Short mmCIF file of C-alpha atoms in Angstrom, two decimals:
data_model
loop_
_atom_site.label_atom_id
_atom_site.label_comp_id
_atom_site.label_asym_id
_atom_site.label_seq_id
_atom_site.Cartn_x
_atom_site.Cartn_y
_atom_site.Cartn_z
CA UNK A 1 -66.55 242.12 175.32
CA UNK A 2 -69.38 239.69 176.00
CA UNK A 3 -71.77 241.18 178.52
CA UNK A 4 -74.84 239.76 180.26
CA UNK A 5 -76.90 241.55 182.92
CA UNK A 6 -79.05 239.18 184.96
CA UNK A 7 -81.86 240.50 187.14
CA UNK A 8 -83.30 238.63 190.13
CA UNK A 9 -86.02 240.93 191.35
CA UNK A 10 -84.09 244.08 192.17
CA UNK A 11 -80.74 242.30 192.41
CA UNK A 12 -78.38 242.66 189.45
CA UNK A 13 -75.60 240.25 188.49
CA UNK A 14 -73.14 240.54 185.63
CA UNK A 15 -71.38 238.01 183.45
CA UNK A 16 -68.52 239.67 181.59
CA UNK A 17 -66.32 237.80 179.15
CA UNK A 18 -63.43 238.17 176.75
CA UNK A 19 -64.48 236.93 173.32
CA UNK A 20 -60.91 236.24 172.25
CA UNK A 21 -60.00 233.98 175.18
CA UNK A 22 -63.51 232.76 176.10
CA UNK A 23 -62.75 233.60 179.75
CA UNK A 24 -65.20 235.39 182.02
CA UNK A 25 -65.89 236.88 185.42
CA UNK A 26 -69.20 236.70 187.29
CA UNK A 27 -70.11 239.63 189.55
CA UNK A 28 -72.56 239.59 192.50
CA UNK A 29 -74.32 236.28 191.69
CA UNK A 30 -77.55 235.38 193.52
CA UNK A 31 -78.14 231.86 194.83
CA UNK A 32 -81.38 231.12 192.97
CA UNK A 33 -79.72 231.73 189.59
CA UNK A 34 -76.77 229.32 189.76
CA UNK A 35 -77.95 227.13 186.90
CA UNK A 36 -78.79 230.19 184.81
CA UNK A 37 -75.31 231.69 185.18
CA UNK A 38 -73.63 228.44 184.17
CA UNK A 39 -76.02 228.02 181.24
CA UNK A 40 -75.42 231.58 180.01
CA UNK A 41 -71.67 231.11 180.16
CA UNK A 42 -71.97 227.86 178.20
CA UNK A 43 -74.26 229.48 175.63
CA UNK A 44 -71.75 232.27 175.06
CA UNK A 45 -68.83 229.84 174.95
CA UNK A 46 -67.32 231.24 178.15
CA UNK A 47 -65.47 229.67 181.04
CA UNK A 48 -65.93 231.54 184.31
CA UNK A 49 -62.52 232.17 185.93
CA UNK A 50 -63.58 234.31 188.92
CA UNK A 51 -66.76 234.85 190.95
CA UNK A 52 -66.80 238.19 192.74
CA UNK A 53 -68.90 239.75 195.48
CA UNK A 54 -68.54 243.53 195.57
CA UNK A 55 -69.34 243.44 199.30
CA UNK A 56 -70.95 241.36 202.03
CA UNK A 57 -74.60 241.41 200.98
CA UNK A 58 -77.34 241.81 203.58
CA UNK A 59 -80.38 241.68 201.32
CA UNK A 60 -79.88 238.54 199.24
CA UNK A 61 -78.02 235.26 199.34
CA UNK A 62 -74.73 235.18 197.47
CA UNK A 63 -73.99 232.34 195.06
CA UNK A 64 -70.23 232.91 194.95
CA UNK A 65 -69.32 229.94 197.09
CA UNK A 66 -71.74 227.53 195.40
CA UNK A 67 -70.49 228.48 191.93
CA UNK A 68 -66.85 228.45 193.00
CA UNK A 69 -67.25 224.92 194.34
CA UNK A 70 -69.11 223.76 191.23
CA UNK A 71 -66.60 225.24 188.78
CA UNK A 72 -63.43 224.95 190.89
CA UNK A 73 -62.69 228.69 190.64
CA UNK A 74 -61.78 231.27 193.31
CA UNK A 75 -64.19 233.47 195.24
CA UNK A 76 -62.94 237.06 195.01
CA UNK A 77 -63.72 239.73 197.62
CA UNK A 78 -62.02 242.74 199.18
CA UNK A 79 -59.32 242.00 201.74
CA UNK A 80 -61.56 243.38 204.52
CA UNK A 81 -64.30 240.83 203.82
CA UNK A 82 -65.17 238.72 206.89
CA UNK A 83 -66.00 235.70 204.69
CA UNK A 84 -63.60 232.85 205.54
CA UNK A 85 -64.18 231.21 202.14
CA UNK A 86 -62.83 234.12 200.06
CA UNK A 87 -59.93 232.66 198.10
CA UNK A 88 -58.56 235.83 196.51
CA UNK A 89 -58.65 239.08 198.48
CA UNK A 90 -58.13 242.29 196.54
CA UNK A 91 -56.69 245.58 197.72
CA UNK A 92 -57.38 248.98 196.23
CA UNK A 93 -56.13 249.23 192.61
CA UNK A 94 -55.48 245.48 192.24
CA UNK A 95 -56.21 244.09 188.77
CA UNK A 96 -57.73 240.82 187.66
CA UNK A 97 -56.73 239.64 184.19
CA UNK A 98 -59.63 238.00 182.36
CA UNK A 99 -58.26 237.24 178.92
CA UNK A 100 -57.72 240.63 177.30
CA UNK A 101 -59.91 242.35 179.90
CA UNK A 102 -58.57 244.08 183.01
CA UNK A 103 -60.86 244.40 186.02
CA UNK A 104 -59.62 246.92 188.59
CA UNK A 105 -60.78 246.89 192.21
CA UNK A 106 -61.48 250.24 193.89
CA UNK A 107 -62.00 250.07 197.64
CA UNK A 108 -65.15 252.08 198.37
CA UNK A 109 -66.15 251.55 202.02
CA UNK A 110 -69.28 253.11 203.44
CA UNK A 111 -72.17 250.81 202.69
CA UNK A 112 -69.99 248.11 204.24
CA UNK A 113 -66.34 248.15 205.26
CA UNK A 114 -65.47 245.65 202.52
CA UNK A 115 -67.29 247.38 199.66
CA UNK A 116 -65.43 247.70 196.40
CA UNK A 117 -66.27 248.85 192.89
CA UNK A 118 -64.94 247.18 189.77
CA UNK A 119 -63.67 249.32 186.91
CA UNK A 120 -63.65 247.76 183.46
CA UNK A 121 -63.07 249.77 180.27
CA UNK A 122 -66.13 252.02 179.75
CA UNK A 123 -68.08 250.86 182.80
CA UNK A 124 -67.95 250.52 186.55
CA UNK A 125 -69.72 247.95 188.68
CA UNK A 126 -70.60 249.87 191.82
CA UNK A 127 -72.14 247.21 194.07
CA UNK A 128 -74.21 249.11 196.64
CA UNK A 129 -71.88 252.10 196.79
CA UNK A 130 -73.65 254.04 194.03
CA UNK A 131 -77.13 253.11 192.86
CA UNK A 132 -79.30 254.58 190.13
CA UNK A 133 -80.86 257.57 191.83
CA UNK A 134 -79.49 256.59 195.23
CA UNK A 135 -76.61 255.21 197.24
CA UNK A 136 -76.09 252.25 199.49
CA UNK A 137 -77.46 252.60 203.00
CA UNK A 138 -75.04 253.01 205.89
CA UNK A 139 -77.12 251.86 208.86
CA UNK A 140 -76.33 248.14 208.60
CA UNK A 141 -73.32 246.36 210.16
CA UNK A 142 -69.99 248.07 209.26
CA UNK A 143 -71.80 250.92 207.46
CA UNK A 144 -70.22 254.38 207.77
CA UNK A 145 -71.71 257.52 206.16
CA UNK A 146 -68.44 259.45 206.44
CA UNK A 147 -66.57 256.69 204.62
CA UNK A 148 -69.30 256.55 201.98
CA UNK A 149 -68.95 260.30 201.40
CA UNK A 150 -65.23 259.87 200.71
CA UNK A 151 -65.80 256.85 198.48
CA UNK A 152 -68.27 258.84 196.42
CA UNK A 153 -67.15 262.48 196.35
CA UNK A 154 -63.42 261.87 196.67
CA UNK A 155 -63.47 258.65 194.68
CA UNK A 156 -65.69 257.27 191.96
CA UNK A 157 -67.54 260.52 191.21
CA UNK A 158 -64.23 261.98 190.06
CA UNK A 159 -63.86 259.32 187.38
CA UNK A 160 -64.80 259.81 183.73
CA UNK A 161 -68.36 261.24 183.70
CA UNK A 162 -69.17 259.04 180.69
CA UNK A 163 -68.53 255.80 182.59
CA UNK A 164 -71.54 253.51 182.60
CA UNK A 165 -72.67 252.66 186.12
CA UNK A 166 -73.95 249.14 186.76
CA UNK A 167 -75.08 248.71 190.39
CA UNK A 168 -75.85 245.54 192.35
CA UNK A 169 -79.46 246.68 192.75
CA UNK A 170 -81.92 248.30 190.39
CA UNK A 171 -85.53 247.87 191.48
CA UNK A 172 -86.95 249.81 188.52
CA UNK A 173 -85.11 247.78 185.86
CA UNK A 174 -83.43 250.81 184.30
CA UNK A 175 -80.33 248.82 183.40
CA UNK A 176 -77.57 251.34 183.86
CA UNK A 177 -76.79 255.01 184.28
CA UNK A 178 -73.64 257.14 183.96
CA UNK A 179 -71.62 259.06 186.49
CA UNK A 180 -72.63 262.29 184.75
CA UNK A 181 -76.32 261.44 185.01
CA UNK A 182 -76.00 260.59 188.68
CA UNK A 183 -74.15 263.79 189.48
CA UNK A 184 -76.91 265.75 187.76
CA UNK A 185 -80.00 263.95 189.05
CA UNK A 186 -79.26 261.66 192.01
CA UNK A 187 -80.93 263.37 194.98
CA UNK A 188 -78.44 262.01 197.51
CA UNK A 189 -75.51 263.39 195.56
CA UNK A 190 -76.94 266.90 195.79
CA UNK A 191 -75.78 266.84 199.44
CA UNK A 192 -72.18 267.51 198.48
CA UNK A 193 -71.17 268.99 201.83
CA UNK A 194 -69.75 266.25 204.07
CA UNK A 195 -71.75 267.10 207.21
CA UNK A 196 -74.92 267.61 205.19
CA UNK A 197 -74.43 264.24 203.48
CA UNK A 198 -73.76 262.42 206.78
CA UNK A 199 -76.81 263.98 208.40
CA UNK A 200 -78.97 263.03 205.43
CA UNK A 201 -77.78 259.41 205.54
CA UNK A 202 -78.33 259.16 209.30
CA UNK A 203 -81.93 260.37 208.97
CA UNK A 204 -83.08 258.03 206.18
CA UNK A 205 -84.98 255.71 208.57
CA UNK A 206 -85.09 252.76 206.15
CA UNK A 207 -86.73 249.41 206.82
CA UNK A 208 -84.35 246.52 207.42
CA UNK A 209 -83.96 244.04 204.54
CA UNK A 210 -86.34 241.09 204.78
CA UNK A 211 -83.63 238.47 205.23
CA UNK A 212 -81.07 240.64 207.02
CA UNK A 213 -79.93 238.24 209.74
CA UNK A 214 -80.02 235.14 207.57
CA UNK A 215 -78.31 236.82 204.62
CA UNK A 216 -75.52 238.25 206.76
CA UNK A 217 -75.04 234.93 208.51
CA UNK A 218 -74.77 232.92 205.32
CA UNK A 219 -72.79 235.47 203.30
CA UNK A 220 -70.29 236.09 206.08
CA UNK A 221 -69.76 232.47 207.06
CA UNK A 222 -70.52 230.39 204.00
CA UNK A 223 -73.35 228.72 205.89
CA UNK A 224 -76.61 227.67 204.28
CA UNK A 225 -79.92 229.46 204.18
CA UNK A 226 -83.16 227.70 205.05
CA UNK A 227 -84.12 227.80 201.38
CA UNK A 228 -80.86 226.06 200.44
CA UNK A 229 -81.42 223.35 203.03
CA UNK A 230 -84.95 222.79 201.71
CA UNK A 231 -83.78 222.71 198.11
CA UNK A 232 -81.05 220.21 198.91
CA UNK A 233 -83.48 218.02 200.85
CA UNK A 234 -86.01 218.16 198.01
CA UNK A 235 -83.36 217.23 195.43
CA UNK A 236 -82.75 213.88 197.14
CA UNK A 237 -86.32 213.10 198.21
CA UNK A 238 -89.18 211.70 196.11
CA UNK A 239 -92.69 213.00 196.71
CA UNK A 240 -96.19 211.54 196.88
CA UNK A 241 -99.23 213.49 195.70
CA UNK A 242 -102.21 214.22 197.92
CA UNK A 243 -104.51 212.12 195.76
CA UNK A 244 -102.10 209.16 195.76
CA UNK A 245 -101.77 209.22 199.53
CA UNK A 246 -105.54 209.51 199.84
CA UNK A 247 -106.01 206.44 197.63
CA UNK A 248 -103.43 204.42 199.54
CA UNK A 249 -104.92 205.27 202.94
CA UNK A 250 -108.38 204.33 201.67
CA UNK A 251 -107.02 201.02 200.42
CA UNK A 252 -105.52 200.37 203.86
CA UNK A 253 -102.06 199.51 202.58
CA UNK A 254 -100.33 197.45 205.27
CA UNK A 255 -96.93 198.39 203.88
CA UNK A 256 -97.45 202.15 204.37
CA UNK A 257 -96.53 204.34 207.35
CA UNK A 258 -97.93 207.88 207.26
CA UNK A 259 -95.55 209.77 209.51
CA UNK A 260 -96.81 213.12 210.79
CA UNK A 261 -93.82 215.15 212.00
CA UNK A 262 -95.79 218.05 213.52
CA UNK A 263 -95.87 218.73 217.26
CA UNK A 264 -98.21 216.56 219.32
CA UNK A 265 -100.87 219.20 219.95
CA UNK A 266 -101.28 219.90 216.23
CA UNK A 267 -101.41 216.17 215.50
CA UNK A 268 -104.04 215.57 218.19
CA UNK A 269 -106.24 218.39 216.84
CA UNK A 270 -106.45 216.91 213.33
CA UNK A 271 -104.48 214.31 211.40
CA UNK A 272 -104.77 211.85 208.52
CA UNK A 273 -106.52 208.65 209.66
CA UNK A 274 -104.01 206.03 210.70
CA UNK A 275 -101.05 208.43 210.79
CA UNK A 276 -98.25 207.99 213.31
CA UNK A 277 -96.87 211.02 215.14
CA UNK A 278 -93.14 211.65 215.56
CA UNK A 279 -92.27 215.36 215.95
CA UNK A 280 -89.35 216.48 213.79
CA UNK A 281 -87.42 217.61 216.85
CA UNK A 282 -87.48 214.06 218.24
CA UNK A 283 -86.89 212.25 214.96
CA UNK A 284 -83.30 211.08 215.35
CA UNK A 285 -83.78 210.15 219.02
CA UNK A 286 -86.98 208.09 218.67
CA UNK A 287 -86.91 206.84 215.09
CA UNK A 288 -85.78 203.30 215.95
CA UNK A 289 -88.64 202.86 218.41
CA UNK A 290 -91.35 204.39 216.23
CA UNK A 291 -90.15 202.89 212.94
CA UNK A 292 -88.65 199.47 213.80
CA UNK A 293 -88.96 198.15 210.22
CA UNK A 294 -86.74 200.11 207.78
CA UNK A 295 -88.17 198.20 204.78
CA UNK A 296 -91.65 199.71 205.01
CA UNK A 297 -92.78 202.60 202.81
CA UNK A 298 -92.90 205.90 204.74
CA UNK A 299 -94.59 209.15 203.72
CA UNK A 300 -93.75 212.15 205.89
CA UNK A 301 -96.05 215.13 206.25
CA UNK A 302 -96.27 218.41 208.16
CA UNK A 303 -98.47 221.50 207.99
CA UNK A 304 -97.09 223.03 204.78
CA UNK A 305 -94.69 220.45 203.33
CA UNK A 306 -91.36 221.99 204.29
CA UNK A 307 -90.44 220.35 207.59
CA UNK A 308 -91.62 217.01 206.22
CA UNK A 309 -89.21 217.36 203.28
CA UNK A 310 -86.32 217.85 205.69
CA UNK A 311 -87.55 214.90 207.75
CA UNK A 312 -87.79 212.64 204.69
CA UNK A 313 -84.24 213.53 203.63
CA UNK A 314 -83.00 212.77 207.14
CA UNK A 315 -84.79 209.42 207.23
CA UNK A 316 -83.27 208.41 203.91
CA UNK A 317 -79.81 209.31 205.26
CA UNK A 318 -80.57 207.15 208.30
CA UNK A 319 -81.29 204.16 206.07
CA UNK A 320 -85.06 204.35 205.61
CA UNK A 321 -84.68 204.22 201.84
CA UNK A 322 -88.37 203.92 201.00
CA UNK A 323 -89.18 207.31 202.51
CA UNK A 324 -91.06 209.96 200.51
CA UNK A 325 -92.56 213.32 201.47
CA UNK A 326 -96.12 214.45 200.87
CA UNK A 327 -96.28 217.01 198.05
CA UNK A 328 -98.14 219.58 200.12
CA UNK A 329 -99.13 219.41 203.77
CA UNK A 330 -102.03 219.18 206.17
CA UNK A 331 -103.30 222.56 205.01
CA UNK A 332 -103.58 221.32 201.42
CA UNK A 333 -105.10 218.01 202.64
CA UNK A 334 -107.79 219.89 204.55
CA UNK A 335 -108.47 222.26 201.64
CA UNK A 336 -109.00 219.23 199.40
CA UNK A 337 -111.71 218.02 201.77
CA UNK A 338 -109.97 214.76 202.58
CA UNK A 339 -110.87 212.97 205.86
CA UNK A 340 -109.34 213.81 209.21
CA UNK A 341 -109.45 212.34 212.67
CA UNK A 342 -108.66 213.62 216.15
CA UNK A 343 -106.93 212.04 219.11
CA UNK A 344 -109.10 211.33 222.13
#
């Protein structure tokens, strides 16, 4: 078995391959690591055949769909997953054949209704059902402490105590644990009475994940996160440095349009001398009036450099092919001590 554990902060992903067939499965991938997963598979001589999410994640952005599209492989989830892009939906005890490896799905609802664990030889990938020193929370959409109790005490905790446990999250970078170790030391598993366990889970009072709404939206629908939109816009947009724009404005380049896409009140308060204002929300509706010459060089800017990147990408799609975005924003311009002017 070829095995790679990839950490992204506290998130854990797993690339597992069969050395004989060079086939592999990727478990719980995170969107910022797409290139890394593909590079690791190539380094190990593996071809990824399946990308699997153990459940609908609420605390990070899944890369299953992006990788599946890039590699032309199926997205695998439990049959109760709400994700419309899941290509292969597993039921309890279903097997995936990955070369000589057999990956068995165990339906373990509780953290979410579609949670499943993946049993493979001497190890089990537990998603958020069983963590190292903890369990998945049950206070998020489709969580159920009673179902989690059954999944744990009447399910995976009855498996071989020597099984290695690899969860989807490990914030202390401990790597793995075993079922025996968790039974002995996991504080939540000491509440072995059903009612006691349910009461304990209902009184945890945990903070909501930072990106809860956005993560659920994207992971359930296959939509894009704001970070993905920004990354895609940046990948097809050239940038201009602060110093270069400063030099060009000083030179009074007649071919240059500095387009400030902030709202009017922010523009009026302070802007780059000679800049033209067109708020991002009005861009598509007013662009032909404000920018009548599509052959001129355009540099977009905003307060921090994010909205202007989206605006530049949009302008290039609209045919303004000489559009770039400022590498930075008005905050960086001001911090550099470059000149400003006000309206009125």
